[in-house]
Amino acid sequence: MMLHTRLCDVLGVESPILVAPMGFVTGPELAAAVSEAGGFGILSGGVNPPPVLRQDIRRIRELTQKPFAVNLLLQFPQEENIAVCIEEKVAAISFYWGDPSPYVERIHAAGIKVIDQVGTVEAAVRAARVGVDVIIAQGFEAGGHVAGRVAMSVFVPRVVDAVSPVPVAAAGGIADARGVVAALALGAEGVVLGTRFLVSPEAAAHPTYKERVLAATEEDTTHTILFGLGWSHSPHRVLSTAFVKKWVKEEQNTQEPRPDGQVIGETRVAGQVIPVQQFMSLPPSIDASGDIDSMALYAGQTSGLVNEVKPAGEIVRELVEGASQIIQQRLNGLVAESISSQSTSGR
């Protein structure tokens, strides 16, 4: 079965299924697996230095010949990484947490598409005005860093109406075929999933991190600014671990400063082993060690729908096939029954 939208034509892919560029989780293996299955992989370029980013891009190309994007966080300087993406001729560059306006013309001149993820209608309109090719509308349910405060079911149609005819992909609150169909009904041309892919074998999340997501329900996340060390004043959604519950409560009840600086483990970033401090914004990757449960376990409210491990490619195929079946069988059946009832009553 196929599920094809305008977004597929813009990005040159078979299916409108995108993987969220989760920091230190969506590495080359996960991005490549999603693209190879017909979806669209988005590599987390995050805070990687240019040589590491180039290495990751080339690793993806060893794994797939399909199109993919690189995500860059505009909270941090990205000039050199943009240059790397242009030199490596990636299919698209995805931006988040900032204004992509200064870069769009330069990227388009290189024949590369531009994607911008937004959390407000104002940001979406700005992106459309400067010629962004695809806009990702992120709902409040999403895991990781969250730029807005509106649920996906309200935010997506607002963005779709505001930026038409620019194709919009929905993010946040989607974990299965039902969510895909719902997003399409809201006017989205594609969907972005993070938490669902986080527990796949290709995801670079720490095994304990994956276990916690699999065990969580839709009520086991917290929207907070707790993990702001390294990325301050940035709201995010994480699993409600004992550590999170304690410190969110402490922040609400006391004015005393947090004990920032306490080392709780270590991880590897760009090939270098670094200490992980309490409240650091880095999630635990497969290279992390120490007190994993006290680190930033980013996850969305769809944790309640994520209860089994499957390869990323299988997830993509199930989403496409499941959504197609819902549209063709259940929804078409509802329309047919309605028409039949009207015809019968008119006799």
CSV table of C-alpha atoms in Angstrom, one decimal:
chain,number,residue,atom,x,y,z
A,1,MET,CA,0.0,0.0,0.0
A,2,MET,CA,1.1,3.6,-0.6
A,3,LEU,CA,0.5,6.8,1.3
A,4,HIS,CA,1.4,9.7,-0.9
A,5,THR,CA,1.1,13.5,-0.3
A,6,ARG,CA,2.5,16.7,-1.7
A,7,LEU,CA,5.2,16.5,1.0
A,8,CYS,CA,6.4,13.3,-0.7
A,9,ASP,CA,6.9,15.2,-3.9
A,10,VAL,CA,8.7,18.1,-2.3
A,11,LEU,CA,11.1,15.9,-0.4
A,12,GLY,CA,11.4,13.2,-3.0
A,13,VAL,CA,10.2,10.3,-0.8
A,14,GLU,CA,7.7,7.5,-1.0
A,15,SER,CA,5.9,8.1,2.3
A,16,PRO,CA,5.2,11.1,4.4
A,17,ILE,CA,6.7,9.6,7.5
A,18,LEU,CA,9.5,11.6,9.1
A,19,VAL,CA,11.7,10.7,12.1
A,20,ALA,CA,12.2,13.5,14.6
A,21,PRO,CA,15.9,14.6,14.9
A,22,MET,CA,16.3,13.6,18.6
A,23,GLY,CA,19.6,14.8,20.0
A,24,PHE,CA,22.1,12.0,20.5
A,25,VAL,CA,19.4,9.5,19.6
A,26,THR,CA,18.7,10.1,15.8
A,27,GLY,CA,22.1,9.2,14.5
A,28,PRO,CA,23.1,7.9,11.1
A,29,GLU,CA,21.6,4.4,11.6
A,30,LEU,CA,18.1,5.6,12.6
A,31,ALA,CA,18.0,8.3,10.0
A,32,ALA,CA,19.1,5.9,7.3
A,33,ALA,CA,16.7,3.2,8.3
A,34,VAL,CA,13.7,5.5,8.1
A,35,SER,CA,14.8,6.8,4.7
A,36,GLU,CA,15.6,3.3,3.3
A,37,ALA,CA,12.0,2.3,4.3
A,38,GLY,CA,10.6,5.1,2.2
A,39,GLY,CA,10.2,7.7,4.9
A,40,PHE,CA,12.4,10.7,5.5
A,41,GLY,CA,15.3,10.5,7.9
A,42,ILE,CA,16.4,13.7,9.7
A,43,LEU,CA,19.8,13.4,11.3
A,44,SER,CA,20.3,15.3,14.5
A,45,GLY,CA,23.1,17.7,13.7
A,46,GLY,CA,22.5,19.5,17.0
A,47,VAL,CA,25.8,20.5,18.6
A,48,ASN,CA,28.2,18.3,16.6
A,49,PRO,CA,31.3,20.0,15.2
A,50,PRO,CA,31.6,20.1,11.4
A,51,PRO,CA,34.0,17.2,11.0
A,52,VAL,CA,31.7,14.9,13.0
A,53,LEU,CA,28.6,16.1,11.1
A,54,ARG,CA,30.4,15.4,7.8
A,55,GLN,CA,31.3,11.9,9.0
A,56,ASP,CA,27.7,11.2,10.0
A,57,ILE,CA,26.3,12.4,6.7
A,58,ARG,CA,28.7,10.1,4.8
A,59,ARG,CA,27.8,7.3,7.1
A,60,ILE,CA,24.1,7.7,6.2
A,61,ARG,CA,25.1,7.5,2.5
A,62,GLU,CA,26.9,4.2,3.2
A,63,LEU,CA,23.6,2.9,4.5
A,64,THR,CA,21.1,4.3,2.0
A,65,GLN,CA,20.9,6.2,-1.3
A,66,LYS,CA,17.6,7.7,-0.3
A,67,PRO,CA,17.1,11.4,0.5
A,68,PHE,CA,17.5,12.6,4.1
A,69,ALA,CA,17.9,15.9,6.0
A,70,VAL,CA,20.2,17.3,8.7
A,71,ASN,CA,18.6,19.2,11.6
A,72,LEU,CA,20.5,22.2,13.0
A,73,LEU,CA,19.5,24.1,16.2
A,74,LEU,CA,19.6,27.8,15.7
A,75,GLN,CA,20.1,28.3,19.4
A,76,PHE,CA,23.8,27.6,18.6
A,77,PRO,CA,26.1,28.9,15.9
A,78,GLN,CA,25.6,26.9,12.8
A,79,GLU,CA,27.4,28.7,9.9
A,80,GLU,CA,30.1,26.0,9.6
A,81,ASN,CA,27.6,23.1,9.8
A,82,ILE,CA,25.4,24.8,7.1
A,83,ALA,CA,28.5,24.9,4.9
A,84,VAL,CA,29.1,21.2,5.5
A,85,CYS,CA,25.5,20.3,4.5
A,86,ILE,CA,25.8,22.4,1.3
A,87,GLU,CA,29.2,20.8,0.5
A,88,GLU,CA,27.8,17.3,1.1
A,89,LYS,CA,24.6,18.1,-0.9
A,90,VAL,CA,22.1,16.8,1.5
A,91,ALA,CA,18.5,16.7,0.3
A,92,ALA,CA,17.3,19.2,3.0
A,93,ILE,CA,18.3,21.2,6.0
A,94,SER,CA,15.9,21.3,8.9
A,95,PHE,CA,16.0,24.1,11.4
A,96,TYR,CA,14.6,24.5,14.9
A,97,TRP,CA,14.6,27.0,17.8
A,98,GLY,CA,15.4,30.1,15.8
A,99,ASP,CA,14.8,32.2,12.7
A,100,PRO,CA,15.9,30.5,9.5
A,101,SER,CA,15.4,33.6,7.4
A,102,PRO,CA,19.1,34.5,7.0
A,103,TYR,CA,19.9,31.1,5.5
A,104,VAL,CA,17.0,30.2,3.2
A,105,GLU,CA,18.2,31.9,0.0
A,106,ARG,CA,21.8,30.5,0.3
A,107,ILE,CA,20.5,27.0,0.9
A,108,HIS,CA,18.0,27.2,-2.0
A,109,ALA,CA,20.8,28.4,-4.3
A,110,ALA,CA,22.6,25.2,-3.6
A,111,GLY,CA,19.5,23.2,-4.6
A,112,ILE,CA,18.7,22.1,-1.1
A,113,LYS,CA,15.2,22.2,0.5
A,114,VAL,CA,14.6,24.0,3.8
A,115,ILE,CA,12.4,22.7,6.6
A,116,ASP,CA,11.5,24.7,9.7
A,117,GLN,CA,10.0,23.4,12.9
A,118,VAL,CA,7.8,25.9,14.7
A,119,GLY,CA,5.7,26.1,17.9
A,120,THR,CA,3.7,29.2,17.1
A,121,VAL,CA,1.6,30.4,14.2
A,122,GLU,CA,3.7,33.6,14.0
A,123,ALA,CA,6.8,31.6,13.5
A,124,ALA,CA,5.1,29.5,10.8
A,125,VAL,CA,4.0,32.6,8.9
A,126,ARG,CA,7.5,34.0,9.1
A,127,ALA,CA,8.9,30.8,7.7
A,128,ALA,CA,6.4,30.7,4.9
A,129,ARG,CA,7.2,34.3,3.9
A,130,VAL,CA,10.9,33.6,3.5
A,131,GLY,CA,10.3,30.6,1.3
A,132,VAL,CA,10.7,27.6,3.5
A,133,ASP,CA,9.7,24.4,1.6
A,134,VAL,CA,8.1,22.4,4.5
A,135,ILE,CA,6.9,23.6,7.9
A,136,ILE,CA,6.8,21.2,10.9
A,137,ALA,CA,4.0,22.2,13.3
A,138,GLN,CA,5.0,20.8,16.8
A,139,GLY,CA,2.2,20.2,19.3
A,140,PHE,CA,2.5,20.6,23.0
A,141,GLU,CA,2.3,16.8,23.5
A,142,ALA,CA,5.8,16.3,21.9
A,143,GLY,CA,8.8,15.1,23.7
A,144,GLY,CA,12.1,16.9,23.8
A,145,HIS,CA,12.3,20.6,23.5
A,146,VAL,CA,8.9,22.2,22.9
A,147,ALA,CA,8.5,25.7,21.4
A,148,GLY,CA,4.8,26.2,21.9
A,149,ARG,CA,1.9,25.4,24.2
A,150,VAL,CA,-0.9,24.4,21.9
A,151,ALA,CA,-2.0,20.8,21.3
A,152,MET,CA,-1.3,19.3,17.9
A,153,SER,CA,-5.0,18.9,17.1
A,154,VAL,CA,-5.5,22.6,17.3
A,155,PHE,CA,-2.1,23.9,16.3
A,156,VAL,CA,-1.8,21.9,13.0
A,157,PRO,CA,-5.0,23.2,11.3
A,158,ARG,CA,-4.1,26.7,12.5
A,159,VAL,CA,-0.7,26.5,10.8
A,160,VAL,CA,-2.1,24.8,7.7
A,161,ASP,CA,-4.6,27.7,7.3
A,162,ALA,CA,-2.0,30.3,7.9
A,163,VAL,CA,0.7,29.1,5.5
A,164,SER,CA,-1.2,27.4,2.7
A,165,PRO,CA,0.0,26.2,0.1
A,166,VAL,CA,3.3,25.4,2.0
A,167,PRO,CA,3.0,21.7,3.1
A,168,VAL,CA,2.9,21.1,6.8
A,169,ALA,CA,4.0,18.1,8.8
A,170,ALA,CA,2.5,17.4,12.2
A,171,ALA,CA,4.7,16.6,15.2
A,172,GLY,CA,3.7,15.7,18.7
A,173,GLY,CA,1.1,13.1,19.8
A,174,ILE,CA,1.6,10.7,16.9
A,175,ALA,CA,2.7,7.1,17.5
A,176,ASP,CA,0.6,4.9,15.3
A,177,ALA,CA,-1.5,4.7,12.1
A,178,ARG,CA,-4.5,6.3,13.8
A,179,GLY,CA,-2.4,9.3,14.6
A,180,VAL,CA,-1.2,9.5,11.1
A,181,VAL,CA,-4.7,9.5,9.7
A,182,ALA,CA,-5.8,12.1,12.3
A,183,ALA,CA,-3.0,14.4,11.3
A,184,LEU,CA,-3.8,14.1,7.6
A,185,ALA,CA,-7.5,14.9,8.5
A,186,LEU,CA,-6.3,18.1,10.2
A,187,GLY,CA,-4.6,19.2,6.9
A,188,ALA,CA,-1.1,17.9,7.5
A,189,GLU,CA,0.8,16.5,4.5
A,190,GLY,CA,3.1,14.4,6.7
A,191,VAL,CA,3.9,13.3,10.2
A,192,VAL,CA,7.0,13.5,12.4
A,193,LEU,CA,7.5,10.8,15.1
A,194,GLY,CA,10.1,10.8,17.8
A,195,THR,CA,9.1,8.8,20.8
A,196,ARG,CA,7.9,5.8,18.7
A,197,PHE,CA,11.3,5.6,17.0
A,198,LEU,CA,13.3,6.2,20.2
A,199,VAL,CA,12.9,2.6,21.3
A,200,SER,CA,13.8,1.1,17.9
A,201,PRO,CA,17.1,-0.9,17.7
A,202,GLU,CA,18.6,1.7,15.4
A,203,ALA,CA,18.1,4.6,17.9
A,204,ALA,CA,21.2,5.5,19.8
A,205,ALA,CA,19.4,6.0,23.2
A,206,HIS,CA,20.7,4.3,26.2
A,207,PRO,CA,19.0,0.9,26.9
A,208,THR,CA,17.7,2.1,30.3
A,209,TYR,CA,16.2,5.2,28.6
A,210,LYS,CA,14.4,2.9,26.2
A,211,GLU,CA,13.1,0.7,29.0
A,212,ARG,CA,11.7,3.7,30.8
A,213,VAL,CA,9.9,4.9,27.7
A,214,LEU,CA,8.4,1.5,27.1
A,215,ALA,CA,7.2,1.3,30.7
A,216,ALA,CA,5.7,4.8,30.7
A,217,THR,CA,2.0,5.8,30.2
A,218,GLU,CA,0.6,9.0,28.7
A,219,GLU,CA,0.5,10.5,32.2
A,220,ASP,CA,4.2,9.9,32.9
A,221,THR,CA,5.8,13.0,31.4
A,222,THR,CA,6.5,16.5,32.7
A,223,HIS,CA,6.7,19.8,30.8
A,224,THR,CA,9.5,21.7,32.5
A,225,ILE,CA,12.7,23.8,32.2
A,226,LEU,CA,14.5,21.6,34.6
A,227,PHE,CA,17.3,20.4,32.3
A,228,GLY,CA,18.5,23.8,31.2
A,229,LEU,CA,22.3,23.4,31.8
A,230,GLY,CA,23.8,24.0,28.4
A,231,TRP,CA,20.5,25.2,26.9
A,232,SER,CA,18.8,27.6,29.4
A,233,HIS,CA,15.2,28.7,29.4
A,234,SER,CA,14.2,26.0,27.0
A,235,PRO,CA,10.9,24.3,27.9
A,236,HIS,CA,11.0,20.5,27.3
A,237,ARG,CA,9.0,17.4,28.0
A,238,VAL,CA,10.7,14.5,29.8
A,239,LEU,CA,9.7,11.3,31.6
A,240,SER,CA,8.5,12.0,35.2
A,241,THR,CA,11.3,10.1,36.9
A,242,ALA,CA,11.7,10.3,40.7
A,243,PHE,CA,14.5,12.8,40.0
A,244,VAL,CA,12.2,15.0,37.9
A,245,LYS,CA,9.3,14.9,40.4
A,246,LYS,CA,11.6,15.8,43.3
A,247,TRP,CA,13.2,18.8,41.6
A,248,VAL,CA,10.1,20.2,39.9
A,249,LYS,CA,8.5,20.2,43.3
A,250,GLU,CA,11.6,21.8,44.9
A,251,GLU,CA,11.6,24.6,42.2
A,252,GLN,CA,7.9,25.3,43.0
A,253,ASN,CA,8.4,25.4,46.8
A,254,THR,CA,11.7,27.0,47.4
A,255,GLN,CA,13.9,29.9,46.2
A,256,GLU,CA,17.1,28.1,47.0
A,257,PRO,CA,19.4,27.5,44.0
A,258,ARG,CA,19.8,24.0,42.5
A,259,PRO,CA,23.0,22.1,43.1
A,260,ASP,CA,24.2,22.6,39.5
A,261,GLY,CA,27.6,21.1,38.7
A,262,GLN,CA,27.3,17.8,40.5
A,263,VAL,CA,28.6,15.1,38.2
A,264,ILE,CA,26.3,12.1,37.8
A,265,GLY,CA,27.9,10.3,34.9
A,266,GLU,CA,29.7,10.6,31.7
A,267,THR,CA,29.1,10.4,28.0
A,268,ARG,CA,30.8,10.7,24.6
A,269,VAL,CA,30.3,13.8,22.5
A,270,ALA,CA,32.1,14.2,19.2
A,271,GLY,CA,34.5,11.4,20.2
A,272,GLN,CA,35.4,13.0,23.5
A,273,VAL,CA,34.4,11.6,26.9
A,274,ILE,CA,32.7,14.4,28.9
A,275,PRO,CA,31.2,14.5,32.4
A,276,VAL,CA,27.4,14.7,32.6
A,277,GLN,CA,26.3,17.2,35.2
A,278,GLN,CA,23.0,17.3,37.0
A,279,PHE,CA,20.3,19.2,35.0
A,280,MET,CA,22.4,19.0,31.8
A,281,SER,CA,20.3,19.1,28.6
A,282,LEU,CA,22.1,16.1,27.1
A,283,PRO,CA,19.9,12.9,27.0
A,284,PRO,CA,21.7,9.6,27.7
A,285,SER,CA,22.9,8.0,24.5
A,286,ILE,CA,24.2,4.5,24.3
A,287,ASP,CA,27.6,5.9,25.2
A,288,ALA,CA,26.4,7.3,28.6
A,289,SER,CA,27.1,5.8,32.0
A,290,GLY,CA,26.2,6.7,35.6
A,291,ASP,CA,22.9,7.7,37.0
A,292,ILE,CA,20.8,7.4,33.8
A,293,ASP,CA,17.5,8.0,35.6
A,294,SER,CA,18.6,11.4,36.7
A,295,MET,CA,19.5,12.5,33.2
A,296,ALA,CA,17.1,14.2,30.7
A,297,LEU,CA,14.9,11.4,29.4
A,298,TYR,CA,13.0,13.3,26.7
A,299,ALA,CA,9.7,11.7,25.7
A,300,GLY,CA,6.3,12.7,24.5
A,301,GLN,CA,2.8,11.8,25.8
A,302,THR,CA,2.7,9.1,23.2
A,303,SER,CA,4.8,7.0,25.6
A,304,GLY,CA,1.5,5.5,26.5
A,305,LEU,CA,1.2,4.1,23.0
A,306,VAL,CA,4.8,2.9,22.7
A,307,ASN,CA,5.0,-0.6,24.2
A,308,GLU,CA,7.1,-2.7,21.9
A,309,VAL,CA,10.4,-2.6,20.1
A,310,LYS,CA,10.4,-2.8,16.4
A,311,PRO,CA,13.0,-2.0,13.7
A,312,ALA,CA,12.6,1.5,12.3
A,313,GLY,CA,11.9,0.3,8.8
A,314,GLU,CA,9.1,-1.9,10.1
A,315,ILE,CA,7.6,1.0,12.0
A,316,VAL,CA,7.5,3.1,8.8
A,317,ARG,CA,5.8,0.3,6.8
A,318,GLU,CA,3.3,-0.4,9.6
A,319,LEU,CA,2.4,3.3,9.8
A,320,VAL,CA,1.9,3.5,6.0
A,321,GLU,CA,-0.1,0.3,5.7
A,322,GLY,CA,-2.1,0.9,8.8
A,323,ALA,CA,-3.1,4.4,7.8
A,324,SER,CA,-4.0,3.3,4.3
A,325,GLN,CA,-6.2,0.6,5.6
A,326,ILE,CA,-8.0,3.0,8.0
A,327,ILE,CA,-8.6,5.4,5.1
A,328,GLN,CA,-9.7,2.8,2.6
A,329,GLN,CA,-11.7,0.5,4.8
A,330,ARG,CA,-13.1,2.2,7.9
A,331,LEU,CA,-13.4,5.8,6.7
A,332,ASN,CA,-14.6,4.9,3.2
A,333,GLY,CA,-17.1,2.6,4.8
A,334,LEU,CA,-18.5,5.4,6.9
A,335,VAL,CA,-19.1,7.6,3.9
A,336,ALA,CA,-20.6,4.7,1.9
A,337,GLU,CA,-23.0,3.9,4.7
A,338,SER,CA,-24.1,7.5,5.0
A,339,ILE,CA,-24.8,7.7,1.2
A,340,SER,CA,-26.6,4.4,1.3
A,341,SER,CA,-28.8,5.5,4.2
A,342,GLN,CA,-29.7,8.7,2.4
A,343,SER,CA,-30.6,6.8,-0.7
A,344,THR,CA,-32.8,4.4,1.3
A,345,SER,CA,-34.6,7.1,3.2
A,346,GLY,CA,-35.4,9.0,0.0
A,347,ARG,CA,-37.3,6.1,-1.6
